[in-house]
Tab-separated table of C-alpha atoms in Angstrom:
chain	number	residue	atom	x	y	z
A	70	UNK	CA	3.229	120.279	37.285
A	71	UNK	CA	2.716	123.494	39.428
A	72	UNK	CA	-0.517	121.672	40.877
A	73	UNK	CA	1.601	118.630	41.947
A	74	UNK	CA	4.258	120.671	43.943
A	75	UNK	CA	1.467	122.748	45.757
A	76	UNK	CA	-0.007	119.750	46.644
A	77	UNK	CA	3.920	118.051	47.845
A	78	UNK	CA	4.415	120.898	50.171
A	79	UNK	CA	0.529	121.710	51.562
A	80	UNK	CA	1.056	119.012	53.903
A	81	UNK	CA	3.916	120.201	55.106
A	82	UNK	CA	2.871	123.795	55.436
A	83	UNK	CA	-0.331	122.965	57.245
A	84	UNK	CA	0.845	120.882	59.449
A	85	UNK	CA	-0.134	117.174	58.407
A	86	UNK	CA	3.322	116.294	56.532
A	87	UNK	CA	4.951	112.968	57.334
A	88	UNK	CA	6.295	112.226	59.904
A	89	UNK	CA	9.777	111.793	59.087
A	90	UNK	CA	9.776	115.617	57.605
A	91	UNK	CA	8.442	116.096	61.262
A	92	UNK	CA	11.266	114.448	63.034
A	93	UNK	CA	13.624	115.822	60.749
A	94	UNK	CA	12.666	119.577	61.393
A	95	UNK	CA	13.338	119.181	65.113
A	96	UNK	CA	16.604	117.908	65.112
A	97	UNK	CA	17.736	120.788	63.272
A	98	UNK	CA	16.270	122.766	65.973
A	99	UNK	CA	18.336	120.672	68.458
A	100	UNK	CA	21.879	121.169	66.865
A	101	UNK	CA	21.362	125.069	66.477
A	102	UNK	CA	20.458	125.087	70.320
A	103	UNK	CA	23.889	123.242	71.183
A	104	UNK	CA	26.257	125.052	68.598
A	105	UNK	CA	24.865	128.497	70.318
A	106	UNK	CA	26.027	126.963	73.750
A	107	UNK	CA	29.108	125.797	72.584
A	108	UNK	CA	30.299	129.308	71.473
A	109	UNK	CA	29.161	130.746	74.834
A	110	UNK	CA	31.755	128.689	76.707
A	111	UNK	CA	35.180	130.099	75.463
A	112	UNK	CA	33.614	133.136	76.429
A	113	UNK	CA	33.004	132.659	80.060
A	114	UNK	CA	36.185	130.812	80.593
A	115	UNK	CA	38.060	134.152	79.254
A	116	UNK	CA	35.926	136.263	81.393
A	117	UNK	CA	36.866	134.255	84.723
A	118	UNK	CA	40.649	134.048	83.455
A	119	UNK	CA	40.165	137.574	83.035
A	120	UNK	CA	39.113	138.175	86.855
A	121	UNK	CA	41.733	135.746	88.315
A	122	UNK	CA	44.503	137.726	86.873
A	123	UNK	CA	43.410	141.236	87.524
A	124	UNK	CA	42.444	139.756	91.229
A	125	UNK	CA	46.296	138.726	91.569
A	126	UNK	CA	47.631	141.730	89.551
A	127	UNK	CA	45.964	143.993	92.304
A	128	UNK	CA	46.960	141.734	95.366
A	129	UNK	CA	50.855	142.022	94.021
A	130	UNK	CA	50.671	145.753	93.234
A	131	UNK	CA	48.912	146.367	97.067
A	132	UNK	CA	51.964	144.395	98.597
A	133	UNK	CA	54.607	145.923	96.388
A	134	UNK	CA	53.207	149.367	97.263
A	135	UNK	CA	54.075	149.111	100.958
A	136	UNK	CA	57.653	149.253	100.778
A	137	UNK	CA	58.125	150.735	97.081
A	138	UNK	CA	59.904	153.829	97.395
A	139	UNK	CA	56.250	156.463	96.035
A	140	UNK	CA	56.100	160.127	94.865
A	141	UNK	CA	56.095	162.551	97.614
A	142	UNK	CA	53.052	164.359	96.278
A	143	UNK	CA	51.316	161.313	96.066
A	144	UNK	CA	52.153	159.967	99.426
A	145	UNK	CA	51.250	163.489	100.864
A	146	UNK	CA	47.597	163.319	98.780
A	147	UNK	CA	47.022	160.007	100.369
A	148	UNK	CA	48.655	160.080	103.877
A	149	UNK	CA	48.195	163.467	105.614
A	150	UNK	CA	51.468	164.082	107.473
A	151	UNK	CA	50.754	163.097	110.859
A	152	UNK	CA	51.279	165.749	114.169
A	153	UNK	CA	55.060	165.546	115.350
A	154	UNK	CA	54.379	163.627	118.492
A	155	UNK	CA	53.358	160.482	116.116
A	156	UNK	CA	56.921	160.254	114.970
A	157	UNK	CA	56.659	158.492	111.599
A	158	UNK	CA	59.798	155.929	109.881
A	159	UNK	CA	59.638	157.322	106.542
A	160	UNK	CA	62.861	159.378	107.238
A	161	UNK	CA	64.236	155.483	106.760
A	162	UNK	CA	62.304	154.757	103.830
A	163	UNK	CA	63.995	157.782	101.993
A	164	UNK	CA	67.566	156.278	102.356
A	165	UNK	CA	67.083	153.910	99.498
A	166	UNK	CA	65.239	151.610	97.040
A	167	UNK	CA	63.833	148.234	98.325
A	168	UNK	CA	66.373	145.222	97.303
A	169	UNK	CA	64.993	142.741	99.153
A	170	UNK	CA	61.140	141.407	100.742
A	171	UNK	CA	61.173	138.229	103.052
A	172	UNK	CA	58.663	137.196	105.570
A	173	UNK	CA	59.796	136.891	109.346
A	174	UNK	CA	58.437	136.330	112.255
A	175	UNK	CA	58.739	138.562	115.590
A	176	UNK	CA	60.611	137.060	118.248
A	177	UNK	CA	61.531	138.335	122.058
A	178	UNK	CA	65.245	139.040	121.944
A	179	UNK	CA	65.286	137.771	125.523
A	180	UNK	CA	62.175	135.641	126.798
A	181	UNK	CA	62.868	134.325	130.259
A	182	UNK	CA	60.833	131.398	131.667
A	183	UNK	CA	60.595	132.271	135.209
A	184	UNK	CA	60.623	128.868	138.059
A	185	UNK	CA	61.352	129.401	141.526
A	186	UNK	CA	64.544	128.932	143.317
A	187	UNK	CA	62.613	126.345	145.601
A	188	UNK	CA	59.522	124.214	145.988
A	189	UNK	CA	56.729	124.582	147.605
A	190	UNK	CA	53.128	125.375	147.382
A	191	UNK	CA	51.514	128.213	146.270
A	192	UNK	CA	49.617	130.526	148.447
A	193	UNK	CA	49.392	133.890	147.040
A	194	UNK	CA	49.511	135.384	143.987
A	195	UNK	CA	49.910	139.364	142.696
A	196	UNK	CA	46.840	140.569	141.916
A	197	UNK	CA	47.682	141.639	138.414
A	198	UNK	CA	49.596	138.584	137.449
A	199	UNK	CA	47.914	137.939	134.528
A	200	UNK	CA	49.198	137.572	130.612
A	201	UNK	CA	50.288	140.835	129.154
A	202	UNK	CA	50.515	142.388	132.369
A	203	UNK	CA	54.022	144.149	132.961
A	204	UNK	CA	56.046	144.024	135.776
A	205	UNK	CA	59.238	145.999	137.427
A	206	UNK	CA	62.468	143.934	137.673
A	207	UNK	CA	62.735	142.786	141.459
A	208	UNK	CA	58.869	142.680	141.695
A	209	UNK	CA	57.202	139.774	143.410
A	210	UNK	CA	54.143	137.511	141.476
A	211	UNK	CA	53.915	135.175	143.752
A	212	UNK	CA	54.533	133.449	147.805
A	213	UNK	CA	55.355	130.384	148.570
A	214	UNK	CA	54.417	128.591	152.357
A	215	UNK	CA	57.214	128.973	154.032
A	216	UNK	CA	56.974	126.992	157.177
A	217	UNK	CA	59.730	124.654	156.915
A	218	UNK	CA	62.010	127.003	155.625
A	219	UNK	CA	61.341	129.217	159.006
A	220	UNK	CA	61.836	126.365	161.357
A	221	UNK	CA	64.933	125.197	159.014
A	222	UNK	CA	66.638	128.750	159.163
A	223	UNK	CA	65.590	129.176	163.101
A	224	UNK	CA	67.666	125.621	163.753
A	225	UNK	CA	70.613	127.191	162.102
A	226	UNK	CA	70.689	130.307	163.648
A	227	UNK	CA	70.815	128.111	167.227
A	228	UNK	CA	73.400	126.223	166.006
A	229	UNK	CA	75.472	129.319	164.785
A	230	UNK	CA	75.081	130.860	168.130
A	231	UNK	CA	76.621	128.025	169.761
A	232	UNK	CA	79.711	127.245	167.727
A	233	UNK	CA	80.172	131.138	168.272
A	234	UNK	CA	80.107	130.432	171.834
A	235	UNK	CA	82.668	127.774	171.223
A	236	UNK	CA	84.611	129.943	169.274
A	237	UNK	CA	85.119	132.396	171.954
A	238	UNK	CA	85.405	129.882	174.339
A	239	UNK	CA	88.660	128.550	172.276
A	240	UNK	CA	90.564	131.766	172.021
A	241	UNK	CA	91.765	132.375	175.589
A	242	UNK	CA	91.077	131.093	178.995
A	243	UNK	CA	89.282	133.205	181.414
A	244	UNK	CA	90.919	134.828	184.571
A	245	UNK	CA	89.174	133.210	186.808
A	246	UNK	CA	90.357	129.791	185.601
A	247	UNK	CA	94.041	131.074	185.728
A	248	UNK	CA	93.868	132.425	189.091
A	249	UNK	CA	92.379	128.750	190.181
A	250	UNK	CA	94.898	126.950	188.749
A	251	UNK	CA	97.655	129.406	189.993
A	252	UNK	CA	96.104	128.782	193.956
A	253	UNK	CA	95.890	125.030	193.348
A	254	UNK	CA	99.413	124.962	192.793
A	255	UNK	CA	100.345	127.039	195.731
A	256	UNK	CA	98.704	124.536	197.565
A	257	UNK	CA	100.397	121.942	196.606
A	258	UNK	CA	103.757	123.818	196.851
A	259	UNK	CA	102.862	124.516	200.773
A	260	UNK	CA	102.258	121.061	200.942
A	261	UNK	CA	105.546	119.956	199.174
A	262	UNK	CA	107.392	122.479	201.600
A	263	UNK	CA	106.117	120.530	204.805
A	264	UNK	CA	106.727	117.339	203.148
A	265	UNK	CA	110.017	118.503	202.715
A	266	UNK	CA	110.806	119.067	206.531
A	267	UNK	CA	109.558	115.963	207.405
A	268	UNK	CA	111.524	113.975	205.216
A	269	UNK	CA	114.831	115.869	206.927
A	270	UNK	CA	113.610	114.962	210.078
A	271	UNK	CA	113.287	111.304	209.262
A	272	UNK	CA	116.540	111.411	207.463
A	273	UNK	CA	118.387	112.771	210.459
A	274	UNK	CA	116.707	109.856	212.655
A	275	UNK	CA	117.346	106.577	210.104
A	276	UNK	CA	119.807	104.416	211.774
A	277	UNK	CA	118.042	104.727	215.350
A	278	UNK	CA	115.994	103.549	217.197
A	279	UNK	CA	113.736	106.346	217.168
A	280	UNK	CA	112.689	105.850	213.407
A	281	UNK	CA	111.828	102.585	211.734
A	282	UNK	CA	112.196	102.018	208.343
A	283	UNK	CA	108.845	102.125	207.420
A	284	UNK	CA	108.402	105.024	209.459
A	285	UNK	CA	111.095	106.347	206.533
A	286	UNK	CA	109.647	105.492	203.538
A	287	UNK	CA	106.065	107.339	205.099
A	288	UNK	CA	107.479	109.924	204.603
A	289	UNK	CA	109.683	110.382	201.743
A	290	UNK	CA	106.994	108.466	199.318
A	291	UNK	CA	103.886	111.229	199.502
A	292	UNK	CA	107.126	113.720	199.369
A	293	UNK	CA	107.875	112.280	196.426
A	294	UNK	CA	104.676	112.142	195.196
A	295	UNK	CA	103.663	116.377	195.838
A	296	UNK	CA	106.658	117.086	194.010
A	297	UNK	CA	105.612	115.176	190.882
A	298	UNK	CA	101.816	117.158	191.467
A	299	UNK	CA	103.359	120.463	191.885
A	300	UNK	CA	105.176	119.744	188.925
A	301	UNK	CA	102.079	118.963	187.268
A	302	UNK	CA	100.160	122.113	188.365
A	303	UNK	CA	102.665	124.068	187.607
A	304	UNK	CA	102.677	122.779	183.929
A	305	UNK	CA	98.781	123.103	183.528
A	306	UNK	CA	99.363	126.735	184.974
A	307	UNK	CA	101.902	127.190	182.293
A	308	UNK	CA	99.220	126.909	179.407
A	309	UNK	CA	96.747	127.953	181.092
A	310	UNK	CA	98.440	131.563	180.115
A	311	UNK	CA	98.965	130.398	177.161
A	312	UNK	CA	95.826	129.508	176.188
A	313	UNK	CA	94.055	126.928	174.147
A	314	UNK	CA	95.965	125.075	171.328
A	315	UNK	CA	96.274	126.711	167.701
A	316	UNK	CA	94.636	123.424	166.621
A	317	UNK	CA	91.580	123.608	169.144
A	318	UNK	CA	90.789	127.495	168.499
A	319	UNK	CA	90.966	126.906	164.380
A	320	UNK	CA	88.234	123.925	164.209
A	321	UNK	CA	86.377	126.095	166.502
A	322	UNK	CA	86.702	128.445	164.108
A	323	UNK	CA	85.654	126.449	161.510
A	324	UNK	CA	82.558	125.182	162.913
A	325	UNK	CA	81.390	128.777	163.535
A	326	UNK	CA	82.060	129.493	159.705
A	327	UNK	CA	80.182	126.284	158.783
A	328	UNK	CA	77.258	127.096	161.583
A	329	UNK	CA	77.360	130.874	159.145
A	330	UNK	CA	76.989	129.319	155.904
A	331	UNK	CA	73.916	126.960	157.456
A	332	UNK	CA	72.203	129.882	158.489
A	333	UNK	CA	72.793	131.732	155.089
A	334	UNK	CA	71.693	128.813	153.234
A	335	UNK	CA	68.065	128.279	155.385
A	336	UNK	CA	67.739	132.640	155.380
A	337	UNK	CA	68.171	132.517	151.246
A	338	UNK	CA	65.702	129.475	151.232
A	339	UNK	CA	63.381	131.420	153.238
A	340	UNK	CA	63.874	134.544	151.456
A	341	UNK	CA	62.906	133.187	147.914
A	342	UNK	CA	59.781	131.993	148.908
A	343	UNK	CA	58.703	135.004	146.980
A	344	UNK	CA	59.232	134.467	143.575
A	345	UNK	CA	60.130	137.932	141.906
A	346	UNK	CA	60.474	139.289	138.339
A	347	UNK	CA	64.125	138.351	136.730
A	348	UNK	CA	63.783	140.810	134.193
A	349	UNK	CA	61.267	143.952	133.467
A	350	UNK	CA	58.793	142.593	131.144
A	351	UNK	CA	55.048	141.675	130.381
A	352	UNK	CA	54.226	138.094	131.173
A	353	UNK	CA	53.699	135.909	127.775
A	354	UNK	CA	52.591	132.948	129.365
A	355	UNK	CA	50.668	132.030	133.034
A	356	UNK	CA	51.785	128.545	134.155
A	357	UNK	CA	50.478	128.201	137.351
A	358	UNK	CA	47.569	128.966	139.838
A	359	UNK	CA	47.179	129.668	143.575
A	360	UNK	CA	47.445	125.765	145.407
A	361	UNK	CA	49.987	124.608	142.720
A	362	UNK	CA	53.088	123.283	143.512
A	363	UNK	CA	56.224	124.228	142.057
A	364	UNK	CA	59.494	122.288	142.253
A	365	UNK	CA	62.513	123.642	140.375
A	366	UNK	CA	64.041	120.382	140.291
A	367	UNK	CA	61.136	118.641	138.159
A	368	UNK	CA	62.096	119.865	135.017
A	369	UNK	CA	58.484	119.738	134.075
A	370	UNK	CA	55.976	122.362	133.723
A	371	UNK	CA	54.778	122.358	136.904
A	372	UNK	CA	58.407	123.725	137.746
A	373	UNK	CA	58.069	127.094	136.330
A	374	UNK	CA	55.587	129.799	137.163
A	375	UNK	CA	55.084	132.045	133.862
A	376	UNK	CA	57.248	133.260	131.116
A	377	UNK	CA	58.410	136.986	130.130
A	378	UNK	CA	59.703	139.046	127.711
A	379	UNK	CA	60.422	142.621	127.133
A	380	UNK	CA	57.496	143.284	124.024
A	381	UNK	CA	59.381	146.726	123.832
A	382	UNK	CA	63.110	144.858	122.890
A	383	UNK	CA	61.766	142.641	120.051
A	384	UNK	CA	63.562	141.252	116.635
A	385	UNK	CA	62.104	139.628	113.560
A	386	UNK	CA	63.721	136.270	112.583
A	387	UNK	CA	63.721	135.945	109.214
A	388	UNK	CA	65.242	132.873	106.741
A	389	UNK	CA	66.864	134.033	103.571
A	390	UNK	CA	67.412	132.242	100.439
A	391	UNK	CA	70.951	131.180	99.570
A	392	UNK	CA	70.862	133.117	96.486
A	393	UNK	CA	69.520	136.567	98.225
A	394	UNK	CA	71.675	136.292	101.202
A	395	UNK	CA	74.458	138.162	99.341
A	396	UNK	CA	71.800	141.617	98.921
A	397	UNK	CA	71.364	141.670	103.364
A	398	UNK	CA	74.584	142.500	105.256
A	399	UNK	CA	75.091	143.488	108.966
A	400	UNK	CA	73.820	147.128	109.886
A	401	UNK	CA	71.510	147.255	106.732
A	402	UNK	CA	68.547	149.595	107.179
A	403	UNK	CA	65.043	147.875	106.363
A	404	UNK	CA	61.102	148.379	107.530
A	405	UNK	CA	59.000	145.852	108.653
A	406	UNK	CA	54.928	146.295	108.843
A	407	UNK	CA	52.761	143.554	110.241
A	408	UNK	CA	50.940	141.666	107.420
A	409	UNK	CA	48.048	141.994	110.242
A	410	UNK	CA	48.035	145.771	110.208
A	411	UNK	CA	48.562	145.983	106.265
A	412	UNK	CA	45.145	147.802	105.714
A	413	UNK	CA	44.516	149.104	109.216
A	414	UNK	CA	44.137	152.946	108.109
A	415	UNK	CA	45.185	154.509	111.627
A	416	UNK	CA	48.223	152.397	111.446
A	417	UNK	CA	49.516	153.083	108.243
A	418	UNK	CA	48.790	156.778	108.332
A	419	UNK	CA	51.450	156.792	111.203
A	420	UNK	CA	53.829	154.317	109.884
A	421	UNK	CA	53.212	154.745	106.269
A	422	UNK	CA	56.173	152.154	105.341
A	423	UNK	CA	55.953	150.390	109.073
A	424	UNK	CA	58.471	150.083	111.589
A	425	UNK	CA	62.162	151.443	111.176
A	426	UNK	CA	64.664	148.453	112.008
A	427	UNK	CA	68.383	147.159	111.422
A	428	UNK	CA	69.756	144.014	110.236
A	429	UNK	CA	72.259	142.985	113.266
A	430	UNK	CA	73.270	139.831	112.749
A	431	UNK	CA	73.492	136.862	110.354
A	432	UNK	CA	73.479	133.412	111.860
A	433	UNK	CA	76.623	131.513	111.003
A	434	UNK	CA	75.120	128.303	110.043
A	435	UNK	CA	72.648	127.771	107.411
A	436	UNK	CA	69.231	125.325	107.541
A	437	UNK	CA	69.946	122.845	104.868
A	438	UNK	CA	66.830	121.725	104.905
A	439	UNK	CA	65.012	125.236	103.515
A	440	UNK	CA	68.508	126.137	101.610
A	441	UNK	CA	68.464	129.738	103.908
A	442	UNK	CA	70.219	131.421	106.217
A	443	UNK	CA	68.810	132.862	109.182
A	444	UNK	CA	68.817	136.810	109.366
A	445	UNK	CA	67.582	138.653	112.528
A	446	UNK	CA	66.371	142.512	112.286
A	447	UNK	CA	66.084	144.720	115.118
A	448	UNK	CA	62.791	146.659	115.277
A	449	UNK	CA	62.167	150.476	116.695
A	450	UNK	CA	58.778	150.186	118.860
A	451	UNK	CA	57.420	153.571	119.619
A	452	UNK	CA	57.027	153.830	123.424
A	453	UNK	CA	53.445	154.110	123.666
A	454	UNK	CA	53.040	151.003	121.232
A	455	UNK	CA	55.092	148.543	123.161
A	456	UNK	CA	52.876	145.221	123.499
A	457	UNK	CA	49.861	146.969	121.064
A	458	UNK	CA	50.949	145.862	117.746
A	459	UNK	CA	54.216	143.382	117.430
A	460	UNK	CA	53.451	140.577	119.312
A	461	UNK	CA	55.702	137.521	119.586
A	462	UNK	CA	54.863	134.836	116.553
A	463	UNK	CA	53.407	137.114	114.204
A	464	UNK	CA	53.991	137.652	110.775
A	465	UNK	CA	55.972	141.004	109.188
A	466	UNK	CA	56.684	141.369	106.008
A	467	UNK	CA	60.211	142.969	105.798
A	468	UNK	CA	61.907	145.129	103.156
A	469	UNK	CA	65.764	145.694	102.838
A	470	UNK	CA	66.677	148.746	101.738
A	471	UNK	CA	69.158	149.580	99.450
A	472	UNK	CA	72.105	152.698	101.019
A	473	UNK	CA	72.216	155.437	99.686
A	474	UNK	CA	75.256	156.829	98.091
């Protein structure tokens, strides 16, 4: 019996046992091989969940710990206070607890697109007009040609010249006029005078035969005549004194103050030929190049020249929920730290909580579409870092802070 068994499994042990047994052996081998990887894979999924959470965890605990009010010792150990002439905004952060993050965007609270006043083509340009470059209120960027405006304001100053001749003309006669009219109607009264005596003479003779009748009327018609001329002369002398009419001397008038306004118009044409600076500000935007031309009236771009803003008078727009709006009133204290500069070491060891700013106003409608309300927050820009760091559309991360009591 023992002998029969030895002899079953010897063909198995040395390696010449059926086939079947054979097969049979390596499929066992196979499902051992797939139940080990099958118990490996709840494994690494828990290890990557694992990392995916602690990833997030650390990203929310890095943005909460901007504007999360921290110990002093601690914010001492890891931000040295900074010399007095860097003039950090924690003295805001201090004032209360954070109710309130939203993300904004920075805004100029006045951006002015600048177009000249007339057309024409460009011939010169300032030498530093160029994007980011700041100029003075009053300060020219560019010329226009100004050949027709020249000739235009040369015409009216002609024109002006004469009416004011005209003008002068109207207000009173001159003496020498006067005195000619006066000895033209002396001369006629002479004449009237002799005419005179020889009508008496013929009068005295009518009814003989030393004067015939037409001899008569000879000499009383041109008598008749002078007298109506004197009469005449003596009127025209009469306003001569007087002077031209009211009437004449007040379109006169007029037409000087018309020939004025003609030569204001062509001198203010002429004059704005250089296009200056509205506003003291950097340039945001360079629309146009030396040879362009530029017509206000196009309503196009090739109708304004650049745009500008103040970068050191910005705000942050901001849209608040419905539901929040009721934690952000007018005058509310808050910081606000570019999500750019978030990590930037220099920056943050001067503005460890960012910028200092102040809620001003609350628009009075709300966007239906996002269910918000639009809040706007005034930022304080050190001097020296107007136009370095808040720059118009970029992101800031703003906290409201809660008053202290």
């Amino acid at each position: 019996m023992t002998q029969t068994r030895e002899l079953e499994r010897s063909p198995v042990e040395n390696g010449s046992g059926s086939l079947n047994d054979r097969v049979r052996s390596l499929r066992l081998t196979q499902q051992s091989a797939t139940k080990s990887r099958t118990a490996v894979l709840p494994w690494a999924l828990c290890v990557i969940l694992l990392l995916t959470s602690a990833a997030f965890g650390y990203r929310a605990y890095r943005v909460g710990s901007l504007n999360a009010a921290g110990d002093s010792s601690t914010t001492s150990d890891r931000n040295p206070a900074p010399p007095a002439s860097t003039a950090p905004t924690t003295s805001v952060a201090s004032s209360g607890e954070v109710v309130l993050q939203a993300k904004g965007y920075v805004i100029p609270a006045h951006q002015v697109q600048v177009s000249p006043k007339v057309g024409g083509m460009i011939l010169k340009l300032n030498e530093k007009f160029e994007e980011g470059q700041f100029f003075n209120k009053g300060e020219v960027l560019a010329w226009l040609e100004t050949d027709d405006y020249e000739a235009d304001w040369k015409h009216a100053v002609a024109a002006r010249d004469a009416a004011y001749q005209r003008k002068e003309e109207a207000k009173c006669n001159r003496p020498e006029e006067i005195k000619a009219a006066l000895n033209e109607l002396k001369e006629s009264e002479e004449t009237l005078k002799q005419l005179d005596l020889d009508l008496r003479r013929s009068e005295r003779l009518v009814g003989t035969t030393a004067l015939s009748a037409k001899e008569y009327e000879q000499s009383k018609f041109p008598r008749d005549a002078m007298k109506r001329r004197v009469d005449r002369l003596r009127f025209q002398y009469d306003l001569m004194k007087k002077g031209p009419r009211e009437e004449k001397q007040k379109a006169a008038e007029a037409d000087w103050k018309a020939a004025e306004a003609d030569v204001a118009r062509t001198k203010w044409r002429l004059d704005n030929c250089e296009i200056k600076a509205p506003i003291s500000g950097h340039i945001l935007t360079k629309k146009a190049e030396k040879g362009n031309v530029v017509n206000p009236l196009a309503f196009t771009i090739s109708s304004s020249l650049c745009e500008m803003a103040d970068l050191g008078d910005l705000e942050i727009d901001l849209s608040v929920q419905e539901r929040d709006i009721a934690r952000v009133e007018e005058g509310q204290l808050c910081t606000a730290i570019p999500e750019a500069y978030q990590n930037h070491e220099p920056f943050r060891k001067r503005h460890p909580r960012g910028y200092e700013g102040k809620v001003i106003r609350l628009m009075p409608i709300a966007d239906l579409s996002k269910g918000a309300i639009n809040v706007r927050v005034k930022v304080q820009i050190p001097p020296d870092e107007v136009g370095k760091v808040l720059k118009p559309q970029m992101s800031v991360l703003v906290s409201f802070l809660q008053a202290s009591k």
